Amino acid sequence: MRWLLLLLCCCLALHGLERQIIANPRLALEWIPDRTSQESWRALFEPSPPWPEREVAALALVHPELLPTLWAARLLYRGEPWTRRDNEPSSLRRWNATDRAIKLTILRDLRWRREAAFLPVLGTFLQTEADDSGLIVSALSALWLNSSTEGRVAAQRIADPRRSDRLPGAGLPSARSYALSLLLEDADAGGAVRPALEWALL
């Protein structure tokens, strides 16, 4: 976890995000001003939340000004669920499925936002996610829609695994394929798409 915290400090330090909350999402329970929203936040870390999409929507509606920090904290969370009931069977597979569903819901929310504050959130997520191509594709889509310039750069770093500055998603064929498809459809990509296309044709 130490490397992740260092990465967070480097990537998010200049963007007004609450780094302590991103590093320790439990601290948001004291930062979020109302009890109902605190419960919504807590539900996003439950092993089996009944309706996580509702909690994401509620936070987005009531506290849009807090979202850059909250979404960064949840997307970058790599820990276990906060609570586990005595009569509830626990399994890593179930928690991983819940965790993934919540992250996909947040990334869908980010596809509708056009605010610069979310660019470092998405950029940092793409620098840390290496295993789930679905999450990477969703994050790249959101980044591209928020800023085609930054999305183009990220797509190039995913589409061509030979680059020295490649992103972790470059190791996943489906993520590379999606990134390349974005570049091929981008009239402004120009010659930048050529190395990735050459790799795909090898």
mmCIF file with all atom_site columns, C-alpha atoms in Angstrom:
data_model
loop_
_atom_site.group_PDB
_atom_site.id
_atom_site.type_symbol
_atom_site.label_atom_id
_atom_site.label_alt_id
_atom_site.label_comp_id
_atom_site.label_asym_id
_atom_site.label_entity_id
_atom_site.label_seq_id
_atom_site.pdbx_PDB_ins_code
_atom_site.Cartn_x
_atom_site.Cartn_y
_atom_site.Cartn_z
_atom_site.occupancy
_atom_site.B_iso_or_equiv
_atom_site.pdbx_formal_charge
_atom_site.auth_seq_id
_atom_site.auth_comp_id
_atom_site.auth_asym_id
_atom_site.auth_atom_id
_atom_site.pdbx_PDB_model_num
ATOM 1   C CA . MET A 1 1   ? 0.000   0.000   0.000   1.00 0.00 ? 1   MET A CA 1
ATOM 2   C CA . ARG A 1 2   ? 2.940   2.385   0.550   1.00 0.00 ? 2   ARG A CA 1
ATOM 3   C CA . TRP A 1 3   ? 3.617   2.694   -3.181  1.00 0.00 ? 3   TRP A CA 1
ATOM 4   C CA . LEU A 1 4   ? -0.041  3.523   -3.782  1.00 0.00 ? 4   LEU A CA 1
ATOM 5   C CA . LEU A 1 5   ? -0.003  6.283   -1.168  1.00 0.00 ? 5   LEU A CA 1
ATOM 6   C CA . LEU A 1 6   ? 3.121   7.765   -2.720  1.00 0.00 ? 6   LEU A CA 1
ATOM 7   C CA . LEU A 1 7   ? 1.486   7.673   -6.138  1.00 0.00 ? 7   LEU A CA 1
ATOM 8   C CA . LEU A 1 8   ? -1.579  9.403   -4.755  1.00 0.00 ? 8   LEU A CA 1
ATOM 9   C CA . CYS A 1 9   ? 0.482   12.196  -3.243  1.00 0.00 ? 9   CYS A CA 1
ATOM 10  C CA . CYS A 1 10  ? 2.296   12.754  -6.531  1.00 0.00 ? 10  CYS A CA 1
ATOM 11  C CA . CYS A 1 11  ? -0.784  12.629  -8.770  1.00 0.00 ? 11  CYS A CA 1
ATOM 12  C CA . LEU A 1 12  ? -3.353  14.367  -6.607  1.00 0.00 ? 12  LEU A CA 1
ATOM 13  C CA . ALA A 1 13  ? -1.390  16.865  -4.534  1.00 0.00 ? 13  ALA A CA 1
ATOM 14  C CA . LEU A 1 14  ? -2.087  19.866  -6.745  1.00 0.00 ? 14  LEU A CA 1
ATOM 15  C CA . HIS A 1 15  ? -5.765  19.308  -7.343  1.00 0.00 ? 15  HIS A CA 1
ATOM 16  C CA . GLY A 1 16  ? -7.400  20.232  -4.047  1.00 0.00 ? 16  GLY A CA 1
ATOM 17  C CA . LEU A 1 17  ? -8.399  16.692  -3.118  1.00 0.00 ? 17  LEU A CA 1
ATOM 18  C CA . GLU A 1 18  ? -8.413  15.461  0.453   1.00 0.00 ? 18  GLU A CA 1
ATOM 19  C CA . ARG A 1 19  ? -5.445  13.089  0.358   1.00 0.00 ? 19  ARG A CA 1
ATOM 20  C CA . GLN A 1 20  ? -5.999  11.754  3.880   1.00 0.00 ? 20  GLN A CA 1
ATOM 21  C CA . ILE A 1 21  ? -9.505  10.625  2.961   1.00 0.00 ? 21  ILE A CA 1
ATOM 22  C CA . ILE A 1 22  ? -8.292  9.039   -0.258  1.00 0.00 ? 22  ILE A CA 1
ATOM 23  C CA . ALA A 1 23  ? -5.695  7.114   1.719   1.00 0.00 ? 23  ALA A CA 1
ATOM 24  C CA . ASN A 1 24  ? -8.192  6.228   4.479   1.00 0.00 ? 24  ASN A CA 1
ATOM 25  C CA . PRO A 1 25  ? -11.827 6.407   3.291   1.00 0.00 ? 25  PRO A CA 1
ATOM 26  C CA . ARG A 1 26  ? -13.175 5.942   6.835   1.00 0.00 ? 26  ARG A CA 1
ATOM 27  C CA . LEU A 1 27  ? -12.168 9.525   7.567   1.00 0.00 ? 27  LEU A CA 1
ATOM 28  C CA . ALA A 1 28  ? -14.900 10.660  5.165   1.00 0.00 ? 28  ALA A CA 1
ATOM 29  C CA . LEU A 1 29  ? -17.481 9.690   7.781   1.00 0.00 ? 29  LEU A CA 1
ATOM 30  C CA . GLU A 1 30  ? -16.361 12.721  9.784   1.00 0.00 ? 30  GLU A CA 1
ATOM 31  C CA . TRP A 1 31  ? -16.001 14.932  6.702   1.00 0.00 ? 31  TRP A CA 1
ATOM 32  C CA . ILE A 1 32  ? -19.404 14.302  5.097   1.00 0.00 ? 32  ILE A CA 1
ATOM 33  C CA . PRO A 1 33  ? -21.767 16.762  6.787   1.00 0.00 ? 33  PRO A CA 1
ATOM 34  C CA . ASP A 1 34  ? -25.027 14.795  7.133   1.00 0.00 ? 34  ASP A CA 1
ATOM 35  C CA . ARG A 1 35  ? -25.863 11.404  8.617   1.00 0.00 ? 35  ARG A CA 1
ATOM 36  C CA . THR A 1 36  ? -27.844 10.114  5.646   1.00 0.00 ? 36  THR A CA 1
ATOM 37  C CA . SER A 1 37  ? -24.916 10.672  3.285   1.00 0.00 ? 37  SER A CA 1
ATOM 38  C CA . GLN A 1 38  ? -22.562 9.138   5.827   1.00 0.00 ? 38  GLN A CA 1
ATOM 39  C CA . GLU A 1 39  ? -24.681 5.994   5.737   1.00 0.00 ? 39  GLU A CA 1
ATOM 40  C CA . SER A 1 40  ? -24.613 6.020   1.936   1.00 0.00 ? 40  SER A CA 1
ATOM 41  C CA . TRP A 1 41  ? -20.830 6.220   2.049   1.00 0.00 ? 41  TRP A CA 1
ATOM 42  C CA . ARG A 1 42  ? -20.599 3.426   4.584   1.00 0.00 ? 42  ARG A CA 1
ATOM 43  C CA . ALA A 1 43  ? -22.838 1.235   2.426   1.00 0.00 ? 43  ALA A CA 1
ATOM 44  C CA . LEU A 1 44  ? -20.278 1.415   -0.404  1.00 0.00 ? 44  LEU A CA 1
ATOM 45  C CA . PHE A 1 45  ? -17.888 -0.562  1.787   1.00 0.00 ? 45  PHE A CA 1
ATOM 46  C CA . GLU A 1 46  ? -20.377 -3.199  2.964   1.00 0.00 ? 46  GLU A CA 1
ATOM 47  C CA . PRO A 1 47  ? -19.833 -6.793  1.837   1.00 0.00 ? 47  PRO A CA 1
ATOM 48  C CA . SER A 1 48  ? -23.351 -6.982  0.337   1.00 0.00 ? 48  SER A CA 1
ATOM 49  C CA . PRO A 1 49  ? -24.975 -3.547  0.030   1.00 0.00 ? 49  PRO A CA 1
ATOM 50  C CA . PRO A 1 50  ? -28.637 -3.920  -1.002  1.00 0.00 ? 50  PRO A CA 1
ATOM 51  C CA . TRP A 1 51  ? -28.620 -1.171  -3.634  1.00 0.00 ? 51  TRP A CA 1
ATOM 52  C CA . PRO A 1 52  ? -25.199 0.442   -4.183  1.00 0.00 ? 52  PRO A CA 1
ATOM 53  C CA . GLU A 1 53  ? -26.351 2.306   -7.312  1.00 0.00 ? 53  GLU A CA 1
ATOM 54  C CA . ARG A 1 54  ? -28.806 4.228   -5.145  1.00 0.00 ? 54  ARG A CA 1
ATOM 55  C CA . GLU A 1 55  ? -26.074 5.202   -2.694  1.00 0.00 ? 55  GLU A CA 1
ATOM 56  C CA . VAL A 1 56  ? -23.814 6.431   -5.495  1.00 0.00 ? 56  VAL A CA 1
ATOM 57  C CA . ALA A 1 57  ? -26.670 8.454   -6.988  1.00 0.00 ? 57  ALA A CA 1
ATOM 58  C CA . ALA A 1 58  ? -27.579 9.924   -3.594  1.00 0.00 ? 58  ALA A CA 1
ATOM 59  C CA . LEU A 1 59  ? -24.042 11.107  -2.901  1.00 0.00 ? 59  LEU A CA 1
ATOM 60  C CA . ALA A 1 60  ? -23.738 12.542  -6.399  1.00 0.00 ? 60  ALA A CA 1
ATOM 61  C CA . LEU A 1 61  ? -26.987 14.440  -6.003  1.00 0.00 ? 61  LEU A CA 1
ATOM 62  C CA . VAL A 1 62  ? -26.532 15.793  -2.472  1.00 0.00 ? 62  VAL A CA 1
ATOM 63  C CA . HIS A 1 63  ? -22.786 16.479  -2.362  1.00 0.00 ? 63  HIS A CA 1
ATOM 64  C CA . PRO A 1 64  ? -21.435 17.085  -5.881  1.00 0.00 ? 64  PRO A CA 1
ATOM 65  C CA . GLU A 1 65  ? -18.689 19.305  -4.452  1.00 0.00 ? 65  GLU A CA 1
ATOM 66  C CA . LEU A 1 66  ? -17.286 16.366  -2.461  1.00 0.00 ? 66  LEU A CA 1
ATOM 67  C CA . LEU A 1 67  ? -17.316 13.896  -5.327  1.00 0.00 ? 67  LEU A CA 1
ATOM 68  C CA . PRO A 1 68  ? -13.734 14.265  -6.618  1.00 0.00 ? 68  PRO A CA 1
ATOM 69  C CA . THR A 1 69  ? -12.375 13.165  -3.243  1.00 0.00 ? 69  THR A CA 1
ATOM 70  C CA . LEU A 1 70  ? -15.096 10.574  -2.563  1.00 0.00 ? 70  LEU A CA 1
ATOM 71  C CA . TRP A 1 71  ? -14.883 8.942   -5.976  1.00 0.00 ? 71  TRP A CA 1
ATOM 72  C CA . ALA A 1 72  ? -11.078 8.896   -5.847  1.00 0.00 ? 72  ALA A CA 1
ATOM 73  C CA . ALA A 1 73  ? -11.194 7.282   -2.395  1.00 0.00 ? 73  ALA A CA 1
ATOM 74  C CA . ARG A 1 74  ? -13.629 4.579   -3.493  1.00 0.00 ? 74  ARG A CA 1
ATOM 75  C CA . LEU A 1 75  ? -12.086 3.842   -6.883  1.00 0.00 ? 75  LEU A CA 1
ATOM 76  C CA . LEU A 1 76  ? -8.615  3.471   -5.403  1.00 0.00 ? 76  LEU A CA 1
ATOM 77  C CA . TYR A 1 77  ? -9.722  1.421   -2.392  1.00 0.00 ? 77  TYR A CA 1
ATOM 78  C CA . ARG A 1 78  ? -8.054  -1.995  -2.326  1.00 0.00 ? 78  ARG A CA 1
ATOM 79  C CA . GLY A 1 79  ? -9.022  -3.202  1.150   1.00 0.00 ? 79  GLY A CA 1
ATOM 80  C CA . GLU A 1 80  ? -11.627 -5.549  2.561   1.00 0.00 ? 80  GLU A CA 1
ATOM 81  C CA . PRO A 1 81  ? -15.263 -4.736  3.415   1.00 0.00 ? 81  PRO A CA 1
ATOM 82  C CA . TRP A 1 82  ? -15.616 -2.691  6.562   1.00 0.00 ? 82  TRP A CA 1
ATOM 83  C CA . THR A 1 83  ? -18.150 -4.912  8.292   1.00 0.00 ? 83  THR A CA 1
ATOM 84  C CA . ARG A 1 84  ? -19.252 -8.507  8.196   1.00 0.00 ? 84  ARG A CA 1
ATOM 85  C CA . ARG A 1 85  ? -22.338 -9.794  9.966   1.00 0.00 ? 85  ARG A CA 1
ATOM 86  C CA . ASP A 1 86  ? -21.952 -12.892 12.124  1.00 0.00 ? 86  ASP A CA 1
ATOM 87  C CA . ASN A 1 87  ? -24.609 -14.788 10.179  1.00 0.00 ? 87  ASN A CA 1
ATOM 88  C CA . GLU A 1 88  ? -23.377 -13.701 6.764   1.00 0.00 ? 88  GLU A CA 1
ATOM 89  C CA . PRO A 1 89  ? -21.053 -16.023 4.877   1.00 0.00 ? 89  PRO A CA 1
ATOM 90  C CA . SER A 1 90  ? -18.028 -14.169 3.649   1.00 0.00 ? 90  SER A CA 1
ATOM 91  C CA . SER A 1 91  ? -16.036 -14.879 0.563   1.00 0.00 ? 91  SER A CA 1
ATOM 92  C CA . LEU A 1 92  ? -13.366 -13.015 -1.328  1.00 0.00 ? 92  LEU A CA 1
ATOM 93  C CA . ARG A 1 93  ? -15.156 -13.730 -4.601  1.00 0.00 ? 93  ARG A CA 1
ATOM 94  C CA . ARG A 1 94  ? -18.381 -12.100 -3.381  1.00 0.00 ? 94  ARG A CA 1
ATOM 95  C CA . TRP A 1 95  ? -16.569 -9.021  -2.112  1.00 0.00 ? 95  TRP A CA 1
ATOM 96  C CA . ASN A 1 96  ? -14.597 -8.676  -5.344  1.00 0.00 ? 96  ASN A CA 1
ATOM 97  C CA . ALA A 1 97  ? -17.853 -8.781  -7.333  1.00 0.00 ? 97  ALA A CA 1
ATOM 98  C CA . THR A 1 98  ? -19.445 -6.157  -5.080  1.00 0.00 ? 98  THR A CA 1
ATOM 99  C CA . ASP A 1 99  ? -16.345 -3.961  -5.179  1.00 0.00 ? 99  ASP A CA 1
ATOM 100 C CA . ARG A 1 100 ? -16.234 -4.159  -8.979  1.00 0.00 ? 100 ARG A CA 1
ATOM 101 C CA . ALA A 1 101 ? -19.933 -3.325  -9.358  1.00 0.00 ? 101 ALA A CA 1
ATOM 102 C CA . ILE A 1 102 ? -19.549 -0.224  -7.182  1.00 0.00 ? 102 ILE A CA 1
ATOM 103 C CA . LYS A 1 103 ? -16.516 0.971   -9.124  1.00 0.00 ? 103 LYS A CA 1
ATOM 104 C CA . LEU A 1 104 ? -18.323 0.486   -12.427 1.00 0.00 ? 104 LEU A CA 1
ATOM 105 C CA . THR A 1 105 ? -21.258 2.507   -11.088 1.00 0.00 ? 105 THR A CA 1
ATOM 106 C CA . ILE A 1 106 ? -18.938 5.364   -10.091 1.00 0.00 ? 106 ILE A CA 1
ATOM 107 C CA . LEU A 1 107 ? -17.190 5.253   -13.468 1.00 0.00 ? 107 LEU A CA 1
ATOM 108 C CA . ARG A 1 108 ? -20.563 5.449   -15.205 1.00 0.00 ? 108 ARG A CA 1
ATOM 109 C CA . ASP A 1 109 ? -21.312 8.548   -13.143 1.00 0.00 ? 109 ASP A CA 1
ATOM 110 C CA . LEU A 1 110 ? -17.997 10.058  -14.215 1.00 0.00 ? 110 LEU A CA 1
ATOM 111 C CA . ARG A 1 111 ? -18.831 9.602   -17.897 1.00 0.00 ? 111 ARG A CA 1
ATOM 112 C CA . TRP A 1 112 ? -21.484 12.285  -17.487 1.00 0.00 ? 112 TRP A CA 1
ATOM 113 C CA . ARG A 1 113 ? -19.225 14.838  -15.813 1.00 0.00 ? 113 ARG A CA 1
ATOM 114 C CA . ARG A 1 114 ? -17.180 17.488  -17.594 1.00 0.00 ? 114 ARG A CA 1
ATOM 115 C CA . GLU A 1 115 ? -15.126 18.907  -14.739 1.00 0.00 ? 115 GLU A CA 1
ATOM 116 C CA . ALA A 1 116 ? -11.349 19.165  -14.598 1.00 0.00 ? 116 ALA A CA 1
ATOM 117 C CA . ALA A 1 117 ? -11.383 18.059  -10.950 1.00 0.00 ? 117 ALA A CA 1
ATOM 118 C CA . PHE A 1 118 ? -12.141 14.493  -12.045 1.00 0.00 ? 118 PHE A CA 1
ATOM 119 C CA . LEU A 1 119 ? -9.265  14.188  -14.524 1.00 0.00 ? 119 LEU A CA 1
ATOM 120 C CA . PRO A 1 120 ? -6.617  13.303  -11.895 1.00 0.00 ? 120 PRO A CA 1
ATOM 121 C CA . VAL A 1 121 ? -9.051  10.819  -10.345 1.00 0.00 ? 121 VAL A CA 1
ATOM 122 C CA . LEU A 1 122 ? -9.431  8.933   -13.620 1.00 0.00 ? 122 LEU A CA 1
ATOM 123 C CA . GLY A 1 123 ? -5.762  9.308   -14.523 1.00 0.00 ? 123 GLY A CA 1
ATOM 124 C CA . THR A 1 124 ? -4.616  7.892   -11.211 1.00 0.00 ? 124 THR A CA 1
ATOM 125 C CA . PHE A 1 125 ? -7.083  5.014   -11.443 1.00 0.00 ? 125 PHE A CA 1
ATOM 126 C CA . LEU A 1 126 ? -5.664  4.067   -14.848 1.00 0.00 ? 126 LEU A CA 1
ATOM 127 C CA . GLN A 1 127 ? -2.169  4.132   -13.335 1.00 0.00 ? 127 GLN A CA 1
ATOM 128 C CA . THR A 1 128 ? -3.177  1.667   -10.618 1.00 0.00 ? 128 THR A CA 1
ATOM 129 C CA . GLU A 1 129 ? -5.643  -0.755  -12.243 1.00 0.00 ? 129 GLU A CA 1
ATOM 130 C CA . ALA A 1 130 ? -3.899  -3.676  -13.905 1.00 0.00 ? 130 ALA A CA 1
ATOM 131 C CA . ASP A 1 131 ? -6.227  -6.680  -13.691 1.00 0.00 ? 131 ASP A CA 1
ATOM 132 C CA . ASP A 1 132 ? -9.748  -5.769  -14.806 1.00 0.00 ? 132 ASP A CA 1
ATOM 133 C CA . SER A 1 133 ? -10.151 -4.773  -18.436 1.00 0.00 ? 133 SER A CA 1
ATOM 134 C CA . GLY A 1 134 ? -13.798 -3.790  -17.882 1.00 0.00 ? 134 GLY A CA 1
ATOM 135 C CA . LEU A 1 135 ? -12.826 -1.219  -15.283 1.00 0.00 ? 135 LEU A CA 1
ATOM 136 C CA . ILE A 1 136 ? -9.998  0.071   -17.454 1.00 0.00 ? 136 ILE A CA 1
ATOM 137 C CA . VAL A 1 137 ? -12.257 0.450   -20.497 1.00 0.00 ? 137 VAL A CA 1
ATOM 138 C CA . SER A 1 138 ? -14.869 2.267   -18.422 1.00 0.00 ? 138 SER A CA 1
ATOM 139 C CA . ALA A 1 139 ? -12.280 4.608   -16.894 1.00 0.00 ? 139 ALA A CA 1
ATOM 140 C CA . LEU A 1 140 ? -10.703 5.328   -20.276 1.00 0.00 ? 140 LEU A CA 1
ATOM 141 C CA . SER A 1 141 ? -14.141 6.110   -21.727 1.00 0.00 ? 141 SER A CA 1
ATOM 142 C CA . ALA A 1 142 ? -14.849 8.539   -18.892 1.00 0.00 ? 142 ALA A CA 1
ATOM 143 C CA . LEU A 1 143 ? -11.454 10.196  -19.279 1.00 0.00 ? 143 LEU A CA 1
ATOM 144 C CA . TRP A 1 144 ? -11.896 10.545  -23.040 1.00 0.00 ? 144 TRP A CA 1
ATOM 145 C CA . LEU A 1 145 ? -15.334 12.124  -22.628 1.00 0.00 ? 145 LEU A CA 1
ATOM 146 C CA . ASN A 1 146 ? -14.011 14.524  -19.974 1.00 0.00 ? 146 ASN A CA 1
ATOM 147 C CA . SER A 1 147 ? -10.917 15.486  -21.965 1.00 0.00 ? 147 SER A CA 1
ATOM 148 C CA . SER A 1 148 ? -10.177 14.101  -25.403 1.00 0.00 ? 148 SER A CA 1
ATOM 149 C CA . THR A 1 149 ? -6.590  15.325  -25.082 1.00 0.00 ? 149 THR A CA 1
ATOM 150 C CA . GLU A 1 150 ? -5.866  13.410  -21.882 1.00 0.00 ? 150 GLU A CA 1
ATOM 151 C CA . GLY A 1 151 ? -7.933  10.469  -23.086 1.00 0.00 ? 151 GLY A CA 1
ATOM 152 C CA . ARG A 1 152 ? -5.892  10.290  -26.275 1.00 0.00 ? 152 ARG A CA 1
ATOM 153 C CA . VAL A 1 153 ? -2.622  10.207  -24.338 1.00 0.00 ? 153 VAL A CA 1
ATOM 154 C CA . ALA A 1 154 ? -3.927  7.488   -22.008 1.00 0.00 ? 154 ALA A CA 1
ATOM 155 C CA . ALA A 1 155 ? -5.207  5.450   -24.951 1.00 0.00 ? 155 ALA A CA 1
ATOM 156 C CA . GLN A 1 156 ? -1.787  5.616   -26.610 1.00 0.00 ? 156 GLN A CA 1
ATOM 157 C CA . ARG A 1 157 ? -0.152  4.407   -23.382 1.00 0.00 ? 157 ARG A CA 1
ATOM 158 C CA . ILE A 1 158 ? -2.542  1.453   -23.249 1.00 0.00 ? 158 ILE A CA 1
ATOM 159 C CA . ALA A 1 159 ? -2.693  0.531   -26.923 1.00 0.00 ? 159 ALA A CA 1
ATOM 160 C CA . ASP A 1 160 ? 1.063   0.076   -27.363 1.00 0.00 ? 160 ASP A CA 1
ATOM 161 C CA . PRO A 1 161 ? 2.688   -2.124  -24.671 1.00 0.00 ? 161 PRO A CA 1
ATOM 162 C CA . ARG A 1 162 ? 6.162   -1.378  -26.032 1.00 0.00 ? 162 ARG A CA 1
ATOM 163 C CA . ARG A 1 163 ? 6.080   2.181   -24.697 1.00 0.00 ? 163 ARG A CA 1
ATOM 164 C CA . SER A 1 164 ? 8.304   2.927   -21.722 1.00 0.00 ? 164 SER A CA 1
ATOM 165 C CA . ASP A 1 165 ? 5.459   4.941   -20.165 1.00 0.00 ? 165 ASP A CA 1
ATOM 166 C CA . ARG A 1 166 ? 2.757   2.328   -20.839 1.00 0.00 ? 166 ARG A CA 1
ATOM 167 C CA . LEU A 1 167 ? -0.125  2.074   -18.401 1.00 0.00 ? 167 LEU A CA 1
ATOM 168 C CA . PRO A 1 168 ? -0.876  -1.218  -16.590 1.00 0.00 ? 168 PRO A CA 1
ATOM 169 C CA . GLY A 1 169 ? -3.871  -1.795  -18.869 1.00 0.00 ? 169 GLY A CA 1
ATOM 170 C CA . ALA A 1 170 ? -1.448  -2.330  -21.757 1.00 0.00 ? 170 ALA A CA 1
ATOM 171 C CA . GLY A 1 171 ? -1.001  -5.850  -20.435 1.00 0.00 ? 171 GLY A CA 1
ATOM 172 C CA . LEU A 1 172 ? -4.636  -6.756  -21.172 1.00 0.00 ? 172 LEU A CA 1
ATOM 173 C CA . PRO A 1 173 ? -5.546  -7.511  -24.821 1.00 0.00 ? 173 PRO A CA 1
ATOM 174 C CA . SER A 1 174 ? -9.155  -6.319  -24.549 1.00 0.00 ? 174 SER A CA 1
ATOM 175 C CA . ALA A 1 175 ? -8.065  -3.009  -23.006 1.00 0.00 ? 175 ALA A CA 1
ATOM 176 C CA . ARG A 1 176 ? -5.456  -2.544  -25.748 1.00 0.00 ? 176 ARG A CA 1
ATOM 177 C CA . SER A 1 177 ? -8.063  -3.304  -28.411 1.00 0.00 ? 177 SER A CA 1
ATOM 178 C CA . TYR A 1 178 ? -10.503 -0.748  -27.009 1.00 0.00 ? 178 TYR A CA 1
ATOM 179 C CA . ALA A 1 179 ? -7.815  1.915   -26.702 1.00 0.00 ? 179 ALA A CA 1
ATOM 180 C CA . LEU A 1 180 ? -6.775  1.308   -30.301 1.00 0.00 ? 180 LEU A CA 1
ATOM 181 C CA . SER A 1 181 ? -10.373 1.551   -31.498 1.00 0.00 ? 181 SER A CA 1
ATOM 182 C CA . LEU A 1 182 ? -10.676 4.977   -29.851 1.00 0.00 ? 182 LEU A CA 1
ATOM 183 C CA . LEU A 1 183 ? -7.507  6.163   -31.551 1.00 0.00 ? 183 LEU A CA 1
ATOM 184 C CA . LEU A 1 184 ? -8.554  4.839   -34.962 1.00 0.00 ? 184 LEU A CA 1
ATOM 185 C CA . GLU A 1 185 ? -11.823 6.766   -34.738 1.00 0.00 ? 185 GLU A CA 1
ATOM 186 C CA . ASP A 1 186 ? -10.096 9.949   -33.573 1.00 0.00 ? 186 ASP A CA 1
ATOM 187 C CA . ALA A 1 187 ? -9.446  12.397  -36.398 1.00 0.00 ? 187 ALA A CA 1
ATOM 188 C CA . ASP A 1 188 ? -6.922  14.256  -34.232 1.00 0.00 ? 188 ASP A CA 1
ATOM 189 C CA . ALA A 1 189 ? -4.804  11.227  -33.386 1.00 0.00 ? 189 ALA A CA 1
ATOM 190 C CA . GLY A 1 190 ? -2.780  11.562  -36.578 1.00 0.00 ? 190 GLY A CA 1
ATOM 191 C CA . GLY A 1 191 ? 0.444   9.585   -36.724 1.00 0.00 ? 191 GLY A CA 1
ATOM 192 C CA . ALA A 1 192 ? 0.269   8.833   -33.009 1.00 0.00 ? 192 ALA A CA 1
ATOM 193 C CA . VAL A 1 193 ? -1.945  5.844   -33.739 1.00 0.00 ? 193 VAL A CA 1
ATOM 194 C CA . ARG A 1 194 ? 0.586   4.203   -36.058 1.00 0.00 ? 194 ARG A CA 1
ATOM 195 C CA . PRO A 1 195 ? 2.816   2.486   -33.421 1.00 0.00 ? 195 PRO A CA 1
ATOM 196 C CA . ALA A 1 196 ? -0.202  0.986   -31.675 1.00 0.00 ? 196 ALA A CA 1
ATOM 197 C CA . LEU A 1 197 ? -1.646  -0.198  -34.958 1.00 0.00 ? 197 LEU A CA 1
ATOM 198 C CA . GLU A 1 198 ? 1.676   -1.767  -35.960 1.00 0.00 ? 198 GLU A CA 1
ATOM 199 C CA . TRP A 1 199 ? 1.751   -3.653  -32.656 1.00 0.00 ? 199 TRP A CA 1
ATOM 200 C CA . ALA A 1 200 ? -1.814  -4.888  -33.142 1.00 0.00 ? 200 ALA A CA 1
ATOM 201 C CA . LEU A 1 201 ? -0.933  -6.198  -36.624 1.00 0.00 ? 201 LEU A CA 1
ATOM 202 C CA . LEU A 1 202 ? 2.146   -8.108  -35.464 1.00 0.00 ? 202 LEU A CA 1
#
